[in-house]
Short mmCIF file of C-alpha atoms in Angstrom, two decimals:
data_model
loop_
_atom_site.label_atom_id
_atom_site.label_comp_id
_atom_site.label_asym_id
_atom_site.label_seq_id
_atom_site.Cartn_x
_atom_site.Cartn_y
_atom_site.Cartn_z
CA UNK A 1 0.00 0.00 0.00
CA UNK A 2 3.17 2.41 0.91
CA UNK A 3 5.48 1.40 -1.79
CA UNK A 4 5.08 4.33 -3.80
CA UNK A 5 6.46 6.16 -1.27
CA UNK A 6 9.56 4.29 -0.38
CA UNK A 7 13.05 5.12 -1.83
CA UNK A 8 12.87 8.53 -3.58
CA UNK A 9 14.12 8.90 -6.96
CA UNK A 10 17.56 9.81 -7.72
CA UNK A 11 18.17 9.78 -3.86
CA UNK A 12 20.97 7.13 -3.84
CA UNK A 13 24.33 8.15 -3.78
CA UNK A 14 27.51 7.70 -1.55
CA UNK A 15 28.89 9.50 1.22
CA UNK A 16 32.11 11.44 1.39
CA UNK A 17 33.16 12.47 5.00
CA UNK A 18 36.83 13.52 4.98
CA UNK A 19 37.78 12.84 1.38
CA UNK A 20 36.90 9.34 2.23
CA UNK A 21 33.88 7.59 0.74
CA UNK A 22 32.46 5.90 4.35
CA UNK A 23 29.06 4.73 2.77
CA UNK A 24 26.12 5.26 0.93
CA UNK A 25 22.51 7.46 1.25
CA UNK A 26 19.05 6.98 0.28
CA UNK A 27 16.10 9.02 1.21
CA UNK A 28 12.94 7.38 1.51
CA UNK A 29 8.90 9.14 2.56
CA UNK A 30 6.91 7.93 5.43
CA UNK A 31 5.20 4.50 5.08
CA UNK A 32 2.17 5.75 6.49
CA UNK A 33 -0.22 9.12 6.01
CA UNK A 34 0.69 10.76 8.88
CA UNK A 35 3.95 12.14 10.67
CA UNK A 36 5.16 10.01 13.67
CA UNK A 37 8.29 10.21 16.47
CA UNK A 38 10.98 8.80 15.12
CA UNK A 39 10.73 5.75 17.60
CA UNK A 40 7.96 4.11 15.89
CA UNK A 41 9.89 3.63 12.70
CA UNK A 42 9.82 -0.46 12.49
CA UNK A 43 12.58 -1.48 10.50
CA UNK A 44 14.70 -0.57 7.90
CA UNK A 45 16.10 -3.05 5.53
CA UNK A 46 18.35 -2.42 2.42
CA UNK A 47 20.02 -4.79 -0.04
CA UNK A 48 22.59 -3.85 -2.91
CA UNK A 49 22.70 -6.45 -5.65
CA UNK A 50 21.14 -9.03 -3.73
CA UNK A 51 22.95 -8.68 -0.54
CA UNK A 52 21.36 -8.02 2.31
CA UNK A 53 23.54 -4.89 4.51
CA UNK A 54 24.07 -5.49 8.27
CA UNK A 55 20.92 -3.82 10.31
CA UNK A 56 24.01 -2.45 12.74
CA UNK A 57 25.28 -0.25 9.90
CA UNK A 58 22.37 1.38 8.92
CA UNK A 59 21.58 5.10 9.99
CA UNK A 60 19.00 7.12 10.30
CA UNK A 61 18.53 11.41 10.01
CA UNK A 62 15.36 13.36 9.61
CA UNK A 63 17.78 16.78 9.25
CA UNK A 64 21.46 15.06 8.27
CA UNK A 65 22.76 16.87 11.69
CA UNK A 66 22.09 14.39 13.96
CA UNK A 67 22.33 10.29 13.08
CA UNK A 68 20.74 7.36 14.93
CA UNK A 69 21.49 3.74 14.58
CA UNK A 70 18.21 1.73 14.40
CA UNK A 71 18.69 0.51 17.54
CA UNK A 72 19.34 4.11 18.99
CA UNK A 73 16.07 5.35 16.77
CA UNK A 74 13.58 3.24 19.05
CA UNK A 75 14.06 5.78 22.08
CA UNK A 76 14.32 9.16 19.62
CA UNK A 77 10.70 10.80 20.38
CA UNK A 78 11.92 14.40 20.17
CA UNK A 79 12.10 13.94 16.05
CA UNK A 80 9.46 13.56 14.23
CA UNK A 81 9.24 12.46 10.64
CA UNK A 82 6.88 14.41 9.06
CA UNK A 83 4.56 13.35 6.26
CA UNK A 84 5.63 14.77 3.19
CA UNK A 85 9.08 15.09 4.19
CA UNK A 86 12.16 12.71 3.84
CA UNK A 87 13.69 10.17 6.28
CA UNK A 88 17.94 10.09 5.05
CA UNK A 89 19.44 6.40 5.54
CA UNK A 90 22.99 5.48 5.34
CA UNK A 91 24.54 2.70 5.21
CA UNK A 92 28.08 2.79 6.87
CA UNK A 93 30.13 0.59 4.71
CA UNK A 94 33.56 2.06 3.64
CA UNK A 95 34.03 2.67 -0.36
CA UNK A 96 30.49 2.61 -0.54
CA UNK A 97 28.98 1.48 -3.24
CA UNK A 98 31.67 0.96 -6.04
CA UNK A 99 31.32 2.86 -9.43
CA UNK A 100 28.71 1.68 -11.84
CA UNK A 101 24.71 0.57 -12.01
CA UNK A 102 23.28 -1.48 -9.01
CA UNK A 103 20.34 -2.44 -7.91
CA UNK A 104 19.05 -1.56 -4.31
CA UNK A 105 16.07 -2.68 -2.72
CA UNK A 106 14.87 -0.52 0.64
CA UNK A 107 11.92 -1.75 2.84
CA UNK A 108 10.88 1.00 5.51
CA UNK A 109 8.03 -0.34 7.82
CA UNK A 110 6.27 2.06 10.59
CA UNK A 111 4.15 1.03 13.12
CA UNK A 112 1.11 2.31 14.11
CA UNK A 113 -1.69 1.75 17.25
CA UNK A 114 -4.32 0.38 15.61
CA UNK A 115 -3.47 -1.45 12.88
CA UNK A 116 -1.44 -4.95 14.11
CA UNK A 117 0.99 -5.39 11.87
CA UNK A 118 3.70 -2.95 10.82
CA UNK A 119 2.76 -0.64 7.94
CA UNK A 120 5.67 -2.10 5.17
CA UNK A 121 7.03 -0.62 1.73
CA UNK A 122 9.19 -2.02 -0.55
CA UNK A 123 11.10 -0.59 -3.67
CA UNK A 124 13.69 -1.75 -5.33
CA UNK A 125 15.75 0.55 -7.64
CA UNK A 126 18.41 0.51 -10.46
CA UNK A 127 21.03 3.17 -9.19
CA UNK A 128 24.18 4.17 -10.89
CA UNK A 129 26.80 5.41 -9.05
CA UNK A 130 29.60 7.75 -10.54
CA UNK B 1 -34.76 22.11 10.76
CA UNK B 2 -31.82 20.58 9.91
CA UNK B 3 -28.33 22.33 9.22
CA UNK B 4 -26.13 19.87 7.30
CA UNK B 5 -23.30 22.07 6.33
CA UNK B 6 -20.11 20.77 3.50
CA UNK B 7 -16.45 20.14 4.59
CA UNK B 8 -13.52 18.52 3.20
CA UNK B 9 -10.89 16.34 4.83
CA UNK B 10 -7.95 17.39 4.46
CA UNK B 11 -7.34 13.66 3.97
CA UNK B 12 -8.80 13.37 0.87
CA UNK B 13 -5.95 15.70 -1.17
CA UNK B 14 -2.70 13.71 0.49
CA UNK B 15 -1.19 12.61 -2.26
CA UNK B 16 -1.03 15.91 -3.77
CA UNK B 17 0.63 17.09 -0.40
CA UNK B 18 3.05 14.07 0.41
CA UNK B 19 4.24 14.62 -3.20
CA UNK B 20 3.96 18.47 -3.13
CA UNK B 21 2.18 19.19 -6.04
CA UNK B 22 -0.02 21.28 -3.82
CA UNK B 23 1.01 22.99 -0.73
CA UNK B 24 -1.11 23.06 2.83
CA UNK B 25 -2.11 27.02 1.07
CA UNK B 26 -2.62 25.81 -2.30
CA UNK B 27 -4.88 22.68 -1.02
CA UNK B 28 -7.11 25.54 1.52
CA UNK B 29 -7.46 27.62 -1.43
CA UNK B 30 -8.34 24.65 -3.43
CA UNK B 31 -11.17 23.36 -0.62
CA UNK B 32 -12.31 26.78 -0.72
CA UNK B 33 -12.89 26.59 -4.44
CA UNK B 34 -15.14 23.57 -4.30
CA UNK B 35 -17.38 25.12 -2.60
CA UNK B 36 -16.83 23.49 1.36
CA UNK B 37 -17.95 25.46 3.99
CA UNK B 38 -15.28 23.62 5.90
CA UNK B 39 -12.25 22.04 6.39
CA UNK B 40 -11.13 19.09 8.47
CA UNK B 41 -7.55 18.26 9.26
CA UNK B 42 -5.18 15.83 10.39
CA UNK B 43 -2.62 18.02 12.50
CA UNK B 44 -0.12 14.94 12.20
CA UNK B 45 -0.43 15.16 8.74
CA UNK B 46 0.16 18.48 7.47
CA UNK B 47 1.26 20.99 10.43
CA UNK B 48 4.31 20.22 10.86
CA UNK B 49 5.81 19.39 14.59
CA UNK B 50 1.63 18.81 15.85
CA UNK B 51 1.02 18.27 18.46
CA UNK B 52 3.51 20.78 19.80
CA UNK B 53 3.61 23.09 16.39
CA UNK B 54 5.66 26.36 16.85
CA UNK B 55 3.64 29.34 16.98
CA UNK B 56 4.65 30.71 13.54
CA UNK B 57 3.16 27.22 11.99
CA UNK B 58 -0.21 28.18 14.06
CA UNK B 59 -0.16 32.01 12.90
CA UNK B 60 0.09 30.44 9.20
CA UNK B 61 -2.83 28.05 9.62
CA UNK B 62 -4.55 30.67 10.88
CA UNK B 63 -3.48 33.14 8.39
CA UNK B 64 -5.06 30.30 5.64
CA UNK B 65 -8.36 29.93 7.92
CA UNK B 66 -8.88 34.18 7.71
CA UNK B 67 -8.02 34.22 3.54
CA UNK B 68 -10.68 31.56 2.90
CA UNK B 69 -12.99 31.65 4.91
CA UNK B 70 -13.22 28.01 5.76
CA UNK B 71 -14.52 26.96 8.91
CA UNK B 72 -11.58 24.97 10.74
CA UNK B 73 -14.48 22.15 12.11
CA UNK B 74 -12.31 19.11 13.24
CA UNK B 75 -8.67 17.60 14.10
CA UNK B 76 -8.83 14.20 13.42
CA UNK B 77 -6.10 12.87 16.14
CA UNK B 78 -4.57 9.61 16.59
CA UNK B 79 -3.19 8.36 20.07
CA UNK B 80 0.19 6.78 19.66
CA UNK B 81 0.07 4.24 22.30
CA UNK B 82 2.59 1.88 20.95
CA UNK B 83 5.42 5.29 20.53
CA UNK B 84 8.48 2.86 22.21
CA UNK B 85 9.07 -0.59 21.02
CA UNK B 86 9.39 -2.16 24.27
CA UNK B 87 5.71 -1.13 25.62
CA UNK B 88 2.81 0.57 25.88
CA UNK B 89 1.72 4.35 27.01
CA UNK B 90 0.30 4.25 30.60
CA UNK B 91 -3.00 5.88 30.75
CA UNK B 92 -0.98 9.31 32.33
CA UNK B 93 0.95 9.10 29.23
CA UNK B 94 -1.97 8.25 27.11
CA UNK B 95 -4.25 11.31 29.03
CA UNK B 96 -0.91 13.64 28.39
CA UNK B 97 -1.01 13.46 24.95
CA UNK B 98 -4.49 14.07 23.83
CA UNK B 99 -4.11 17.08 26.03
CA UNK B 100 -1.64 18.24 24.84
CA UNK B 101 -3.79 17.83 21.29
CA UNK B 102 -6.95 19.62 22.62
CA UNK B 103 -4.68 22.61 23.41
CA UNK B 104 -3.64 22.80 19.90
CA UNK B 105 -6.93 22.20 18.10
CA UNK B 106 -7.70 25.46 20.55
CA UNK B 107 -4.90 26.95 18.84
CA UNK B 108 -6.04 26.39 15.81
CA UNK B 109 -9.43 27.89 16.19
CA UNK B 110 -11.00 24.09 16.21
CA UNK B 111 -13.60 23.30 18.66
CA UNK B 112 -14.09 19.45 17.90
CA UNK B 113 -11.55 16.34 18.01
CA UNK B 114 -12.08 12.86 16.14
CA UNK B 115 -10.39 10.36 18.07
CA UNK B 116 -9.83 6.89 15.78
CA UNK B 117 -11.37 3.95 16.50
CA UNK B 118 -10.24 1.88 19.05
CA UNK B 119 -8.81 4.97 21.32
CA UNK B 120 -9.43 3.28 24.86
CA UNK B 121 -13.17 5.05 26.55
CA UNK B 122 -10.73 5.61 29.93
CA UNK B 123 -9.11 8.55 28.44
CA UNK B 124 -12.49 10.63 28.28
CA UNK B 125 -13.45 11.14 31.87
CA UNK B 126 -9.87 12.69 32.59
CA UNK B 127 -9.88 15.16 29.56
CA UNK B 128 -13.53 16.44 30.39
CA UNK B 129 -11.51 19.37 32.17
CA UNK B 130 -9.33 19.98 29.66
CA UNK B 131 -12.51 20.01 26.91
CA UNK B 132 -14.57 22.44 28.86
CA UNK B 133 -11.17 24.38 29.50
CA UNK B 134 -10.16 25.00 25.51
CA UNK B 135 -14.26 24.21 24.34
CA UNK B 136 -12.88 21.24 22.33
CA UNK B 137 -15.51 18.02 22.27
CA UNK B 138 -14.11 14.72 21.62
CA UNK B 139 -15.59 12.43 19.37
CA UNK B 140 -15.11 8.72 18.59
CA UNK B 141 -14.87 7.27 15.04
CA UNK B 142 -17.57 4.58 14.20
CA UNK B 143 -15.35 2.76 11.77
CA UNK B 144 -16.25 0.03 9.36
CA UNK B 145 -15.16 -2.87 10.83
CA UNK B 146 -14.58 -0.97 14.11
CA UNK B 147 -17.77 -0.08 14.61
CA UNK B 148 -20.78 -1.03 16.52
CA UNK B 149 -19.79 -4.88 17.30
CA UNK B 150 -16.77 -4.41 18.53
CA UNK B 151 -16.14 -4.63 21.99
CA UNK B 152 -13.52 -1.41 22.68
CA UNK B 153 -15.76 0.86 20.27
CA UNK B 154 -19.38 -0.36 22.31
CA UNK B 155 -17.15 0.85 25.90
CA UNK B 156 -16.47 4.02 24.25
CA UNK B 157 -20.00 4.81 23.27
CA UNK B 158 -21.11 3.51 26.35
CA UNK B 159 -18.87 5.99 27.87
CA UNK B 160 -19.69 8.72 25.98
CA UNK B 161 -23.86 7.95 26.95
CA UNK B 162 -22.71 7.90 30.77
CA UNK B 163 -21.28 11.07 30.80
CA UNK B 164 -23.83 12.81 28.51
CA UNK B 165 -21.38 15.89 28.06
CA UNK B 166 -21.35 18.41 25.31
CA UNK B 167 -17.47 17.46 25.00
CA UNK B 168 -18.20 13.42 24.81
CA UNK B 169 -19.53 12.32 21.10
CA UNK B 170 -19.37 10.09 17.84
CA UNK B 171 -18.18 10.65 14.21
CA UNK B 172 -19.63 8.21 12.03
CA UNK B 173 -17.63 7.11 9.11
CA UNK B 174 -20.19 6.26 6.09
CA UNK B 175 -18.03 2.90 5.34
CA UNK B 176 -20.09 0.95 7.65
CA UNK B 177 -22.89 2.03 4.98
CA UNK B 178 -21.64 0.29 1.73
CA UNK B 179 -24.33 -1.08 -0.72
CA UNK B 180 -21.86 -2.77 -2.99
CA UNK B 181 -17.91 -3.43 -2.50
CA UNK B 182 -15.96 -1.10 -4.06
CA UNK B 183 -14.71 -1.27 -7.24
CA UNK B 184 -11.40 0.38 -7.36
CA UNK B 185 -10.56 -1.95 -4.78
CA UNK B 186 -11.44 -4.72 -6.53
CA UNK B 187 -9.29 -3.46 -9.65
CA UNK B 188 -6.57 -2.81 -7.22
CA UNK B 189 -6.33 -5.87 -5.57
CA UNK B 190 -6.85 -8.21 -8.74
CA UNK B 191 -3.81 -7.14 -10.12
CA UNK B 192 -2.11 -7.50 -7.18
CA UNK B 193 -2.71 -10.74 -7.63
CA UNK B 194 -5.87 -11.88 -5.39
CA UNK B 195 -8.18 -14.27 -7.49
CA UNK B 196 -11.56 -12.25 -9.09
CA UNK B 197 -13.88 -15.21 -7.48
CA UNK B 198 -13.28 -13.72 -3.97
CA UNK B 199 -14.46 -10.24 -4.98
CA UNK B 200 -17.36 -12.29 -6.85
CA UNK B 201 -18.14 -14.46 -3.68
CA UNK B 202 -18.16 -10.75 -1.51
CA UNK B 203 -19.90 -9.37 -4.18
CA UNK B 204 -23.17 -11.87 -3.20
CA UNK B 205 -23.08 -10.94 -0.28
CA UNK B 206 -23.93 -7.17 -0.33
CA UNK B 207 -26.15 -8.41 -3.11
CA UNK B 208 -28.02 -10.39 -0.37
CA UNK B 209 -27.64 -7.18 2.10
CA UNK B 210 -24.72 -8.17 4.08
CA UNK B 211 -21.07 -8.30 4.15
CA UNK B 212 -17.82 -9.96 4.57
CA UNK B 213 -17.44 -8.22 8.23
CA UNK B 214 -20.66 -9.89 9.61
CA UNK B 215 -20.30 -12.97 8.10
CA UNK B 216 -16.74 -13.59 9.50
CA UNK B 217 -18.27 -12.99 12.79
CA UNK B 218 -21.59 -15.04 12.62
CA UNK B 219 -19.37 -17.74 11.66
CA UNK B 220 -16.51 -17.86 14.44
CA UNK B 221 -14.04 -15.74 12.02
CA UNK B 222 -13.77 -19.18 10.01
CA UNK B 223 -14.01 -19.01 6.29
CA UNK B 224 -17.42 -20.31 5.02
CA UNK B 225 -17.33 -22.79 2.51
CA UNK B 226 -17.82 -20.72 -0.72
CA UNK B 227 -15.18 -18.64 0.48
CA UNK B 228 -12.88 -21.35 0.97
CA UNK B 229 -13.46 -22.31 -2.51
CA UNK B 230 -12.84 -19.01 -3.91
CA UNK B 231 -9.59 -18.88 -2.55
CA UNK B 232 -7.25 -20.31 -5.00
CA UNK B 233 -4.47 -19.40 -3.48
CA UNK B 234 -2.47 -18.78 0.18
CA UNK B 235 -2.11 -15.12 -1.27
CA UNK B 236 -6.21 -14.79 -1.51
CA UNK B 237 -6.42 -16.46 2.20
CA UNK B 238 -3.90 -14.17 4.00
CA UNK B 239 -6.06 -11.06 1.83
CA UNK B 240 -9.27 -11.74 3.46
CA UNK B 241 -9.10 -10.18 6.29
CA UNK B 242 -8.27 -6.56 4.74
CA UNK B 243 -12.00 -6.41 2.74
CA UNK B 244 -13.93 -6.16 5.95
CA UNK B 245 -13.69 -2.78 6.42
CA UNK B 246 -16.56 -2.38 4.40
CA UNK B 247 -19.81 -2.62 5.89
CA UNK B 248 -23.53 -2.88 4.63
CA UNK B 249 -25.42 -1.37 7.84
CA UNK B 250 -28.70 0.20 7.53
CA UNK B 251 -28.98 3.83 8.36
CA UNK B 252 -30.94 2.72 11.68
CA UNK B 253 -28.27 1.73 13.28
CA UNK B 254 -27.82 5.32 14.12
CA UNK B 255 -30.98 6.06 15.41
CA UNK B 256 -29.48 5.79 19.54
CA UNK B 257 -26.78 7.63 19.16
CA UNK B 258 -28.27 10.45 17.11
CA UNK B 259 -28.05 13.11 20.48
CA UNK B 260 -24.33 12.25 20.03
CA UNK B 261 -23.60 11.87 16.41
CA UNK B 262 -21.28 15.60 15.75
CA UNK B 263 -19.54 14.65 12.72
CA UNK B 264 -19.38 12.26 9.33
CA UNK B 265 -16.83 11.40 7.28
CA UNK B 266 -18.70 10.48 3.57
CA UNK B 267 -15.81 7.83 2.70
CA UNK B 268 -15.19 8.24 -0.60
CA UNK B 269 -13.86 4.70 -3.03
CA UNK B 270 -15.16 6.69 -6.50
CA UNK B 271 -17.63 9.15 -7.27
CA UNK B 272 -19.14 7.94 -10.48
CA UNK B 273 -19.42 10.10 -13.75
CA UNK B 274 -23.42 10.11 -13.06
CA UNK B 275 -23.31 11.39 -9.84
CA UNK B 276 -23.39 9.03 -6.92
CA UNK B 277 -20.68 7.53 -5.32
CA UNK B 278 -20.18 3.83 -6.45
CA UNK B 279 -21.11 1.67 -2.88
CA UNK B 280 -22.56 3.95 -1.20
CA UNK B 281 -25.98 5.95 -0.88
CA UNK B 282 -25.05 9.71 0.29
CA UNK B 283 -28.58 11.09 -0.82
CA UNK B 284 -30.20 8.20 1.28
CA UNK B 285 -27.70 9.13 4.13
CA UNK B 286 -28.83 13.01 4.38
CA UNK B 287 -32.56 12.50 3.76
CA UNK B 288 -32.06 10.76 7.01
CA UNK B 289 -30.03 13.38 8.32
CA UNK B 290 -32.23 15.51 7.09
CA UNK B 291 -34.72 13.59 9.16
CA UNK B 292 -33.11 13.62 12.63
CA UNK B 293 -32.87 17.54 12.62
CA UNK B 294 -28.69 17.05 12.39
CA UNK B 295 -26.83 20.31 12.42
CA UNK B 296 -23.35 19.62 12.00
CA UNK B 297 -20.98 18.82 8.93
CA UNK B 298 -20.94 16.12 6.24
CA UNK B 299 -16.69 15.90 5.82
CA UNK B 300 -15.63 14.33 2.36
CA UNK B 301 -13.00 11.39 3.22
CA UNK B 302 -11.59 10.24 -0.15
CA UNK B 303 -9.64 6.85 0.34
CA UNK B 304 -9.96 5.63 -3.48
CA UNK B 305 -6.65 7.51 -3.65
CA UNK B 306 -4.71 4.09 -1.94
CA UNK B 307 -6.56 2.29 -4.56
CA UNK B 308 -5.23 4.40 -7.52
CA UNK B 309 -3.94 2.06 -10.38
CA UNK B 310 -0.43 1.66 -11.73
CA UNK B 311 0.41 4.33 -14.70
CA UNK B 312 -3.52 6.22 -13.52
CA UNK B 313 -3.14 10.07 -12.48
CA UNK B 314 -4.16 10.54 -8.69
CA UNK B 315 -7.54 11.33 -9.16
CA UNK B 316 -7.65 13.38 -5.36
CA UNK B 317 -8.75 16.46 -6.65
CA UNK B 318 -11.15 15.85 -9.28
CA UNK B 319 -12.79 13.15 -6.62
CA UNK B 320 -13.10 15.57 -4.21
CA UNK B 321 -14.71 18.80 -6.11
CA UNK B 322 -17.36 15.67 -7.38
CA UNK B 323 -18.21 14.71 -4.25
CA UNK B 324 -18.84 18.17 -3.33
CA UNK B 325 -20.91 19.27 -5.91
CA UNK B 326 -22.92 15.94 -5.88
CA UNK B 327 -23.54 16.59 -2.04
CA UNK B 328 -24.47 20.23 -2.94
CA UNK B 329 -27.10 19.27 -5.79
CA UNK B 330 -28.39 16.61 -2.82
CA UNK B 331 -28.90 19.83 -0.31
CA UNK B 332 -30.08 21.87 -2.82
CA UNK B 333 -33.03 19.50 -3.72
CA UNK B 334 -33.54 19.03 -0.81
CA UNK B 335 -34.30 22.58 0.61
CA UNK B 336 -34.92 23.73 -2.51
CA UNK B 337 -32.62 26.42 -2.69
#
């Protein structure tokens, strides 16, 4: 029901910190059609040409300033992620994603009070990375 | 007399937000334009930081409120008991929250507050202070299948009866009065990949003036036998469950909790090119309105947009200014004006 709003076009691209390529980004809009803390985001899965990346090295931003690991994210109720605007994910991987087309896949679930199961999109993307 | 007045949910234009082809101004203006007398909102959805929104993002919303001339008529507001992983909101936490939304709907110049089904009826009592304070009512949603038989929706009206309070009421949502199961829905979900026979098999029974909702429950929540045979597949079985949130009630079922009815969302699947909408009977719906004496608003909720085909244009906006004139040619026959 969300997928159309998973993994925002053109979004993927790796991360330089330092003259050193420590990763990659993707932006991704709310699985859901309202704005939530931060802390009810579900999970957050991404895979690059089949493989699936370690949950530990995924991060999350709603502003790029300040980063959470997932694990740190379930506690983070002072940010909310606002419908309409994006949610940045990194993945923390050093050379990031090499040179060249790839295809990533990002799920992004949220969950919600009334509905039991978490609220899940999936898109899968052909990137190419310069 | 009755006074049933127009409004649009704000709801029914996300897409065009979430993808900003149309800004919270542009989709006021817009509402405005179809001729609503009012607007509803869902301060999660489109102000930003709600409930705690700075008070530069309240002047603005009510900067949009003076240019229009819209009628700000109701927050709908969502309690978000599960916010940590590990457990869930204790009824302080719970009782915080909402009144911390009540302030805001004050705020916002809003004197009315739909809570969503299956908010828990303890929170009610408590907030009666903080209603009367800020002259916000609370209201619970009568969802389709959320509505009358269930058990945490029956407390809540139950509670609102006991305290018999200006501040304590219901907003019905008009899915719990579908004649026929929607369409788009049915075109959605077949390409997705469930089997046509279980639309056909549903489709019999609104034909026979039920639905899938109350035959699931006469029958235990086990799958009757023509239903197991229209399953073909472990996909169709697992999809099931998600098409009984459309109900075939008759209007009656109303007829109690008319004294405490404030609000309805007209759920919207597809307004049809004649006129009415496809499953369900909105001119039926305000003749009995019309009926009870209601004064209050009639809010457009258009959900066909979640239903919207691969490679189709988002239909939000032309759905919504149907539905509106439709409802207005219903009003006008009606009174003759």
């Amino acid at each position: 029901m969300f997928d159309n709003n998973v993994f925002i076009k053109d979004s993927c691209r790796n991360v330089e910190e330092n003259g050193r390529t420590t990763g990659y980004e993707l932006q991704t809009l709310i699985t859901y059609y309202r704005g939530i803390p931060l802390s009810m985001l579900e999970y957050v899965k991404i895979s690059a040409d089949g493989t699936e990346e370690d949950p530990e090295n995924i991060q999350v931003s709603l502003d790029r300033i300040d980063w959470f690991t997932l694990k740190e994210a379930e506690t983070v109720t002072d940010y909310k992620w606002e419908y309409g605007d994006p949610m940045y994910i990194r993945v923390m991987k050093d050379g990031g994603l090499p040179a060249g087309k790839h295809r990533v896949r990002l799920t992004v679930a949220t969950r919600t009070a009334y509905i039991p199961v978490p609220l899940e999109g999936i898109r899968e993307r052909d990137v190419v990375i310069s | 007399m009755s006074d049933i007045k127009t409004c649009v949910s704000l709801y029914s234009l996300q897409d065009e937000y979430l993808n900003k082809r149309m800004s919270l101004s542009d989709i006021m203006h817009y509402v405005k334009d179809c001729g609503a007398q009012g607007v509803e909102i869902l301060p999660d959805q489109m102000i930003k930081g709600a409930p705690e929104a700075s008070p530069e993002t309240i002047s603005a919303w009510n900067a949009l409120i003076r240019e229009t001339g819209l009628t700000p008529v109701i927050a709908d507001v969502f309690l978000n008991t599960n916010l940590y992983k590990n457990r869930t909101l204790t009824h302080r936490e719970c009782i915080g929250l909402l009144a911390k939304e009540i302030a805001e709907a004050h705020e916002m110049g809003i004197h009315l507050i739909r809570l969503v089904s299956m908010v828990p009826y303890w929170v009610l009592e408590p907030l009666m202070p903080v209603c009367e304070k800020y002259d916000v009512a609370l209201a619970i949603e009568v969802h389709a299948a959320m509505a009358f038989d269930v058990q945490a929706t029956r407390e809540f009206l139950d509670e609102v009866k006991r305290l018999d309070s200006r501040y304590a009421g219901v907003v019905i949502d008009t899915g719990i009065f579908c004649r026929r199961f929607p369409r788009v829905v049915r075109a959605y979900e077949t390409q997705n990949g469930t089997s046509p026979e279980v639309f056909d098999y549903i489709d019999t029974l609104f034909e026979a003036g039920t639905d899938l909702h109350a035959v699931l429950r006469k029958n235990d929540y086990k799958y009757p036998n023509e239903l197991q045979t229209a399953c073909r597949t472990e996909h169709d079985r697992m999809f099931v469950p998600l098409c009984d949130g459309y109900e075939n009630l008759p209007f009656s079922v109303m007829d109690e909790y008319m004294p405490y009815i404030r609000h309805f969302h007209l759920k919207m699947f597809e307004m049809t090119p004649e006129g009415p909408e496809y499953s369900m009977d909105y001119k039926g719906l305000l003749e009995y309105l019309d009926a009870k004496n209601f004064h209050g608003y009639v809010s457009t909720e258009y959900e066909g947009n979640r239903f919207t085909l691969p490679g189709h244009p988002m239909q939000e906006k032309q759905q919504v200014a149907m539905q509106q004139a439709y409802l207005r040619k219903c009003l006008q026959e009606k009174h003759g004006a």
